């Protein structure tokens, strides 16, 4: 649902988004999700594809993000690093990893 909301919203510069998030301790999980999804196009240099809710299949982008969050949540830094390096230019890797780890942490708190 966040991906659908962010598709119509203004895109955010990746570095600005991470700078704002990293200085706030009380950031809600939606803030991490929105920041990642608003910046993802810039980071992967293609328009990410997200299917409508209820669709049985996952897009490549959805599957990639899910694998990254699962790797982060499981403490599998090597897999997370591999996934990020496979699609994200070096200059964006740290920021994308920060956002994915933030999402994993925020959703793990429930």
GROMACS .gro file of C-alpha atoms in nm, residues 7-110:
model
  104
    7UNK     CA    1   0.386   0.627  -0.673
    8UNK     CA    2   0.172   0.941  -0.699
    9UNK     CA    3   0.371   1.144  -0.445
   10UNK     CA    4   0.666   1.366  -0.524
   11UNK     CA    5   0.994   1.178  -0.536
   12UNK     CA    6   1.248   1.245  -0.263
   13UNK     CA    7   1.622   1.277  -0.296
   14UNK     CA    8   1.780   0.970  -0.137
   15UNK     CA    9   2.044   1.155   0.061
   16UNK     CA   10   1.798   1.412   0.199
   17UNK     CA   11   1.556   1.140   0.304
   18UNK     CA   12   1.821   0.944   0.491
   19UNK     CA   13   1.960   1.255   0.658
   20UNK     CA   14   1.616   1.338   0.799
   21UNK     CA   15   1.548   0.983   0.915
   22UNK     CA   16   1.886   0.924   1.075
   23UNK     CA   17   1.840   1.221   1.309
   24UNK     CA   18   1.503   1.113   1.448
   25UNK     CA   19   1.474   0.843   1.711
   26UNK     CA   20   1.093   0.823   1.711
   27UNK     CA   21   1.047   0.755   1.340
   28UNK     CA   22   0.744   0.545   1.260
   29UNK     CA   23   0.775   0.243   1.034
   30UNK     CA   24   0.580   0.419   0.761
   31UNK     CA   25   0.847   0.689   0.740
   32UNK     CA   26   1.114   0.433   0.653
   33UNK     CA   27   0.889   0.261   0.401
   34UNK     CA   28   0.791   0.586   0.235
   35UNK     CA   29   1.147   0.714   0.221
   36UNK     CA   30   1.270   0.391   0.061
   37UNK     CA   31   0.990   0.371  -0.191
   38UNK     CA   32   1.013   0.738  -0.286
   39UNK     CA   33   1.388   0.704  -0.342
   40UNK     CA   34   1.401   0.358  -0.495
   41UNK     CA   35   1.372   0.475  -0.854
   42UNK     CA   36   1.674   0.699  -0.810
   43UNK     CA   37   1.874   0.419  -0.650
   44UNK     CA   38   1.796   0.139  -0.896
   45UNK     CA   39   1.768   0.371  -1.197
   46UNK     CA   40   1.451   0.208  -1.327
   47UNK     CA   41   1.088   0.251  -1.233
   48UNK     CA   42   1.014  -0.015  -0.972
   49UNK     CA   43   0.711  -0.233  -1.038
   50UNK     CA   44   0.462  -0.299  -0.759
   51UNK     CA   45   0.150  -0.502  -0.827
   52UNK     CA   46  -0.190  -0.417  -0.684
   53UNK     CA   47  -0.274  -0.563  -0.342
   54UNK     CA   48  -0.428  -0.907  -0.375
   55UNK     CA   49  -0.220  -1.003  -0.678
   56UNK     CA   50  -0.087  -1.356  -0.632
   57UNK     CA   51   0.246  -1.303  -0.810
   58UNK     CA   52   0.528  -1.079  -0.693
   59UNK     CA   53   0.714  -0.846  -0.925
   60UNK     CA   54   1.092  -0.871  -0.939
   61UNK     CA   55   1.115  -0.547  -0.741
   62UNK     CA   56   0.876  -0.670  -0.471
   63UNK     CA   57   1.061  -1.000  -0.440
   64UNK     CA   58   1.398  -0.822  -0.426
   65UNK     CA   59   1.280  -0.592  -0.147
   66UNK     CA   60   1.125  -0.878   0.048
   67UNK     CA   61   1.446  -1.083   0.024
   68UNK     CA   62   1.646  -0.779   0.140
   69UNK     CA   63   1.421  -0.717   0.441
   70UNK     CA   64   1.422  -1.088   0.530
   71UNK     CA   65   1.804  -1.093   0.509
   72UNK     CA   66   1.824  -0.787   0.733
   73UNK     CA   67   1.573  -0.925   0.980
   74UNK     CA   68   1.762  -1.255   0.997
   75UNK     CA   69   2.096  -1.084   1.052
   76UNK     CA   70   2.227  -1.213   0.719
   77UNK     CA   71   2.447  -0.918   0.630
   78UNK     CA   72   2.622  -1.103   0.348
   79UNK     CA   73   2.295  -1.171   0.163
   80UNK     CA   74   2.175  -0.816   0.222
   81UNK     CA   75   2.502  -0.677   0.089
   82UNK     CA   76   2.483  -0.904  -0.216
   83UNK     CA   77   2.124  -0.800  -0.291
   84UNK     CA   78   2.201  -0.431  -0.261
   85UNK     CA   79   2.521  -0.450  -0.464
   86UNK     CA   80   2.342  -0.645  -0.738
   87UNK     CA   81   2.113  -0.350  -0.820
   88UNK     CA   82   2.224  -0.033  -0.648
   89UNK     CA   83   2.518   0.186  -0.755
   90UNK     CA   84   2.788   0.221  -0.490
   91UNK     CA   85   2.702   0.583  -0.407
   92UNK     CA   86   2.352   0.479  -0.292
   93UNK     CA   87   2.428   0.145  -0.124
   94UNK     CA   88   2.479   0.273   0.229
   95UNK     CA   89   2.157   0.475   0.222
   96UNK     CA   90   1.949   0.190   0.080
   97UNK     CA   91   2.095  -0.049   0.339
   98UNK     CA   92   2.009   0.202   0.614
   99UNK     CA   93   1.649   0.225   0.496
  100UNK     CA   94   1.607  -0.151   0.454
  101UNK     CA   95   1.756  -0.214   0.799
  102UNK     CA   96   1.528   0.055   0.940
  103UNK     CA   97   1.223  -0.110   0.788
  104UNK     CA   98   1.332  -0.446   0.923
  105UNK     CA   99   1.385  -0.301   1.272
  106UNK     CA  100   1.055  -0.111   1.271
  107UNK     CA  101   0.850  -0.412   1.160
  108UNK     CA  102   1.030  -0.641   1.405
  109UNK     CA  103   0.915  -0.434   1.701
  110UNK     CA  104   0.559  -0.567   1.677
   0.00000   0.00000   0.00000
